[in-house]
Amino acid sequence: MTRFQTISIIGAGAWGTALAAVAARAGRGVTLYARDPDHAARIAAARENPRLPGIPLADSISITADLAQAARAAAVLIVVPAQHLRGAVMHLAPLLPDGTPVVACAKGIEHGTHKFMTEVIAEAAPHATAAILSGPSFADDVARGLPTAVTLAAQDEALAADLVQALGSPTFRPYHSTDVRGVEIGGAAKNVLAIAAGIVAGRKLGASALAALTTRGFAELVRLGRAFGARGETLTGLSGLGDLILSCAGPQSRNFAAGLALGRGEPLPAGKLAEGQYTAPVLVELAASRGVEMPVAQAVAAILAGTVTIDAAIEALMLRPFKAEE
Ligand SMILES: NC(=O)C1=CN([C@@H]2O[C@H](COP(=O)(O)OP(=O)(O)OC[C@H]3O[C@@H](n4cnc5c(N)ncnc54)[C@H](O)[C@@H]3O)[C@@H](O)[C@H]2O)C=CC1
Ligand SMILES: O=C(CO)COP(=O)(O)O
């Protein structure tokens, strides 16, 4: 029996709504918070979020635009884009009872500060307890109840295990971990690498190039993880390799779809959040600050910034000096 019988979700986008369905399936009392009262009213009336069309919301999920009501849960999941995390947590912090677990579900690194998601939570809500949930999980798959497995990490293993009990069900299988940084690095980096994979597909470079790019991208993710003390089993686990495989597999990933458009010379898909776009420059800065080589991520950042053409970036990657595989 979990301590966390009630769960609130802050952020009523695609992933927040899918996680509300997860918590409801696990038998929890669920509150889904939408910042915009009109959006909240529309979801409540239709029992469906336009971000996840065709998926009815369970009756047990209450929708609110009242943050104080959302703060009255035993545990809170924060599901807003990475660059909005600090603002969302700052509003929530004064309303939260001390020690409330606040689980980051975004994948990214904060611009300017280079902080990971749980570090932002720890700064913006010092009386809360930060955790992270990440892994291969498309909102649409999860909301439909298709089988999914993710990693849920907190510094306190008992807390991570209890949060797993609160959210797990026969269709959603979280594994607990204490390697918070390893989980955060995997989720942030894979989005940038998925853009690169999409570019390779958009340029029609072939299946061999896609496999090479994904593998060498993973080598970068591992190098960065090691520099931050991440565990090998986290980097090769669900939140690292697992999520990279999912996001590099095709256009169901918004990051892959963004890369696909870039590779084809088309405009980026409108209204679809591709976090890798925002993570790329900060990931590259962070890697440079630790002396970690991430040539694929660097190429993505340069392409997005418009400082290099796609063809020049591909040529530069292929013309790097030959080296040992590591
Ligand atoms: N969609 C997916 O399949 C998955 C997404 N994620 C991650 O979850 C995060 C959110 O992604 P999505 O839900 O897909 O994006 P989305 O664009 O569908 O929704 C984001 C929501 O956050 C809300 N929001 C923004 N700032 C807010 C604030 N200060 N307070 C309250 N709400 C705020 C927006 O109004 C919007 O409803 C991203 O970091 C993404 O990488 C992770 C796993 C799966
Ligand atoms: O993080 C995700 C799957 O685990 C969602 O990927 P996209 O944001 O690329 O769609």
PDB file of C-alpha atoms in Angstrom, residues 189-310:
ATOM      1  CA  ALA A 189      20.304  14.136 -24.618  1.00  0.00           C
ATOM      2  CA  LYS A 190      18.119  11.664 -26.519  1.00  0.00           C
ATOM      3  CA  ASN A 191      15.825  14.436 -27.762  1.00  0.00           C
ATOM      4  CA  VAL A 192      18.753  16.222 -29.422  1.00  0.00           C
ATOM      5  CA  LEU A 193      20.049  12.968 -30.912  1.00  0.00           C
ATOM      6  CA  ALA A 194      16.545  12.141 -32.213  1.00  0.00           C
ATOM      7  CA  ILE A 195      16.592  15.386 -34.205  1.00  0.00           C
ATOM      8  CA  ALA A 196      19.850  14.195 -35.785  1.00  0.00           C
ATOM      9  CA  ALA A 197      18.224  10.840 -36.591  1.00  0.00           C
ATOM     10  CA  GLY A 198      15.307  12.639 -38.236  1.00  0.00           C
ATOM     11  CA  ILE A 199      17.721  14.725 -40.309  1.00  0.00           C
ATOM     12  CA  VAL A 200      19.429  11.535 -41.551  1.00  0.00           C
ATOM     13  CA  ALA A 201      16.033  10.118 -42.569  1.00  0.00           C
ATOM     14  CA  GLY A 202      14.919  13.408 -44.129  1.00  0.00           C
ATOM     15  CA  ARG A 203      18.095  13.534 -46.215  1.00  0.00           C
ATOM     16  CA  LYS A 204      17.500   9.889 -47.285  1.00  0.00           C
ATOM     17  CA  LEU A 205      20.975   8.822 -46.137  1.00  0.00           C
ATOM     18  CA  GLY A 206      19.843   5.209 -45.652  1.00  0.00           C
ATOM     19  CA  ALA A 207      19.228   2.706 -42.865  1.00  0.00           C
ATOM     20  CA  SER A 208      22.949   2.085 -42.322  1.00  0.00           C
ATOM     21  CA  ALA A 209      23.581   5.776 -41.672  1.00  0.00           C
ATOM     22  CA  LEU A 210      20.637   5.886 -39.272  1.00  0.00           C
ATOM     23  CA  ALA A 211      22.015   2.941 -37.265  1.00  0.00           C
ATOM     24  CA  ALA A 212      25.498   4.504 -37.223  1.00  0.00           C
ATOM     25  CA  LEU A 213      24.145   7.881 -36.142  1.00  0.00           C
ATOM     26  CA  THR A 214      22.021   6.373 -33.351  1.00  0.00           C
ATOM     27  CA  THR A 215      24.966   4.305 -32.075  1.00  0.00           C
ATOM     28  CA  ARG A 216      27.487   7.151 -32.167  1.00  0.00           C
ATOM     29  CA  GLY A 217      24.850   9.398 -30.604  1.00  0.00           C
ATOM     30  CA  PHE A 218      24.512   6.896 -27.783  1.00  0.00           C
ATOM     31  CA  ALA A 219      28.315   6.982 -27.326  1.00  0.00           C
ATOM     32  CA  GLU A 220      27.991  10.753 -26.750  1.00  0.00           C
ATOM     33  CA  LEU A 221      25.168  10.287 -24.260  1.00  0.00           C
ATOM     34  CA  VAL A 222      27.308   7.759 -22.354  1.00  0.00           C
ATOM     35  CA  ARG A 223      30.371  10.061 -22.342  1.00  0.00           C
ATOM     36  CA  LEU A 224      28.325  12.911 -20.894  1.00  0.00           C
ATOM     37  CA  GLY A 225      26.668  10.611 -18.378  1.00  0.00           C
ATOM     38  CA  ARG A 226      30.022   9.267 -17.192  1.00  0.00           C
ATOM     39  CA  ALA A 227      31.333  12.824 -16.752  1.00  0.00           C
ATOM     40  CA  PHE A 228      28.444  13.388 -14.329  1.00  0.00           C
ATOM     41  CA  GLY A 229      28.919  10.094 -12.486  1.00  0.00           C
ATOM     42  CA  ALA A 230      25.884   8.366 -14.037  1.00  0.00           C
ATOM     43  CA  ARG A 231      25.724   4.573 -13.702  1.00  0.00           C
ATOM     44  CA  GLY A 232      26.282   2.412 -16.772  1.00  0.00           C
ATOM     45  CA  GLU A 233      23.065   0.472 -16.170  1.00  0.00           C
ATOM     46  CA  THR A 234      21.076   3.732 -16.182  1.00  0.00           C
ATOM     47  CA  LEU A 235      22.604   4.859 -19.468  1.00  0.00           C
ATOM     48  CA  THR A 236      21.921   1.478 -21.113  1.00  0.00           C
ATOM     49  CA  GLY A 237      18.533   1.296 -19.369  1.00  0.00           C
ATOM     50  CA  LEU A 238      15.049   2.564 -20.158  1.00  0.00           C
ATOM     51  CA  SER A 239      15.732   6.267 -19.624  1.00  0.00           C
ATOM     52  CA  GLY A 240      18.935   6.197 -21.720  1.00  0.00           C
ATOM     53  CA  LEU A 241      19.305   3.700 -24.549  1.00  0.00           C
ATOM     54  CA  GLY A 242      15.627   2.719 -24.306  1.00  0.00           C
ATOM     55  CA  ASP A 243      14.344   6.231 -24.912  1.00  0.00           C
ATOM     56  CA  LEU A 244      16.993   6.908 -27.571  1.00  0.00           C
ATOM     57  CA  ILE A 245      15.861   3.826 -29.515  1.00  0.00           C
ATOM     58  CA  LEU A 246      12.223   4.928 -29.315  1.00  0.00           C
ATOM     59  CA  SER A 247      12.861   8.497 -30.381  1.00  0.00           C
ATOM     60  CA  CYS A 248      15.257   7.612 -33.210  1.00  0.00           C
ATOM     61  CA  ALA A 249      12.825   5.033 -34.649  1.00  0.00           C
ATOM     62  CA  GLY A 250      10.490   7.271 -36.582  1.00  0.00           C
ATOM     63  CA  PRO A 251       8.210  10.290 -36.849  1.00  0.00           C
ATOM     64  CA  GLN A 252       5.917   9.395 -33.928  1.00  0.00           C
ATOM     65  CA  SER A 253       8.696  11.189 -32.009  1.00  0.00           C
ATOM     66  CA  ARG A 254       8.213  14.945 -32.315  1.00  0.00           C
ATOM     67  CA  ASN A 255      11.985  15.395 -32.132  1.00  0.00           C
ATOM     68  CA  PHE A 256      12.548  12.919 -34.973  1.00  0.00           C
ATOM     69  CA  ALA A 257       9.733  14.630 -36.908  1.00  0.00           C
ATOM     70  CA  ALA A 258      11.438  18.020 -36.429  1.00  0.00           C
ATOM     71  CA  GLY A 259      14.707  16.563 -37.761  1.00  0.00           C
ATOM     72  CA  LEU A 260      12.861  14.938 -40.665  1.00  0.00           C
ATOM     73  CA  ALA A 261      11.461  18.338 -41.674  1.00  0.00           C
ATOM     74  CA  LEU A 262      14.887  19.963 -41.393  1.00  0.00           C
ATOM     75  CA  GLY A 263      16.437  17.179 -43.485  1.00  0.00           C
ATOM     76  CA  ARG A 264      13.790  17.656 -46.185  1.00  0.00           C
ATOM     77  CA  GLY A 265      14.241  21.428 -46.149  1.00  0.00           C
ATOM     78  CA  GLU A 266      10.704  21.932 -44.845  1.00  0.00           C
ATOM     79  CA  PRO A 267       9.502  24.199 -42.002  1.00  0.00           C
ATOM     80  CA  LEU A 268       9.394  22.643 -38.513  1.00  0.00           C
ATOM     81  CA  PRO A 269       5.986  21.079 -37.670  1.00  0.00           C
ATOM     82  CA  ALA A 270       3.794  23.770 -36.045  1.00  0.00           C
ATOM     83  CA  GLY A 271       2.339  23.346 -32.562  1.00  0.00           C
ATOM     84  CA  LYS A 272       4.430  20.269 -31.692  1.00  0.00           C
ATOM     85  CA  LEU A 273       6.859  20.576 -28.793  1.00  0.00           C
ATOM     86  CA  ALA A 274      10.304  19.234 -29.815  1.00  0.00           C
ATOM     87  CA  GLU A 275      12.307  19.718 -26.600  1.00  0.00           C
ATOM     88  CA  GLY A 276      15.583  18.837 -28.335  1.00  0.00           C
ATOM     89  CA  GLN A 277      15.401  22.161 -30.162  1.00  0.00           C
ATOM     90  CA  TYR A 278      15.717  23.985 -26.839  1.00  0.00           C
ATOM     91  CA  THR A 279      18.067  21.467 -25.224  1.00  0.00           C
ATOM     92  CA  ALA A 280      20.619  21.377 -28.070  1.00  0.00           C
ATOM     93  CA  PRO A 281      22.475  24.649 -27.313  1.00  0.00           C
ATOM     94  CA  VAL A 282      22.539  24.129 -23.552  1.00  0.00           C
ATOM     95  CA  LEU A 283      23.581  20.477 -23.924  1.00  0.00           C
ATOM     96  CA  VAL A 284      26.520  21.529 -26.075  1.00  0.00           C
ATOM     97  CA  GLU A 285      27.539  24.252 -23.595  1.00  0.00           C
ATOM     98  CA  LEU A 286      27.314  21.801 -20.711  1.00  0.00           C
ATOM     99  CA  ALA A 287      29.375  19.168 -22.536  1.00  0.00           C
ATOM    100  CA  ALA A 288      32.023  21.755 -23.449  1.00  0.00           C
ATOM    101  CA  SER A 289      32.207  22.920 -19.836  1.00  0.00           C
ATOM    102  CA  ARG A 290      33.098  19.321 -18.849  1.00  0.00           C
ATOM    103  CA  GLY A 291      35.444  18.717 -21.801  1.00  0.00           C
ATOM    104  CA  VAL A 292      33.072  16.074 -23.254  1.00  0.00           C
ATOM    105  CA  GLU A 293      33.021  15.642 -27.042  1.00  0.00           C
ATOM    106  CA  MET A 294      29.485  15.545 -28.494  1.00  0.00           C
ATOM    107  CA  PRO A 295      29.942  16.114 -32.235  1.00  0.00           C
ATOM    108  CA  VAL A 296      26.450  14.946 -33.230  1.00  0.00           C
ATOM    109  CA  ALA A 297      24.746  17.184 -30.655  1.00  0.00           C
ATOM    110  CA  GLN A 298      27.035  20.021 -31.713  1.00  0.00           C
ATOM    111  CA  ALA A 299      26.021  19.543 -35.343  1.00  0.00           C
ATOM    112  CA  VAL A 300      22.317  19.636 -34.393  1.00  0.00           C
ATOM    113  CA  ALA A 301      22.824  22.841 -32.373  1.00  0.00           C
ATOM    114  CA  ALA A 302      24.716  24.474 -35.256  1.00  0.00           C
ATOM    115  CA  ILE A 303      22.078  23.439 -37.828  1.00  0.00           C
ATOM    116  CA  LEU A 304      19.292  24.821 -35.618  1.00  0.00           C
ATOM    117  CA  ALA A 305      21.247  28.055 -35.092  1.00  0.00           C
ATOM    118  CA  GLY A 306      21.720  28.349 -38.850  1.00  0.00           C
ATOM    119  CA  THR A 307      25.513  28.545 -38.566  1.00  0.00           C
ATOM    120  CA  VAL A 308      26.096  25.471 -40.736  1.00  0.00           C
ATOM    121  CA  THR A 309      24.186  23.773 -43.551  1.00  0.00           C
ATOM    122  CA  ILE A 310      23.014  20.199 -43.099  1.00  0.00           C
TER     123      ILE A 310
END
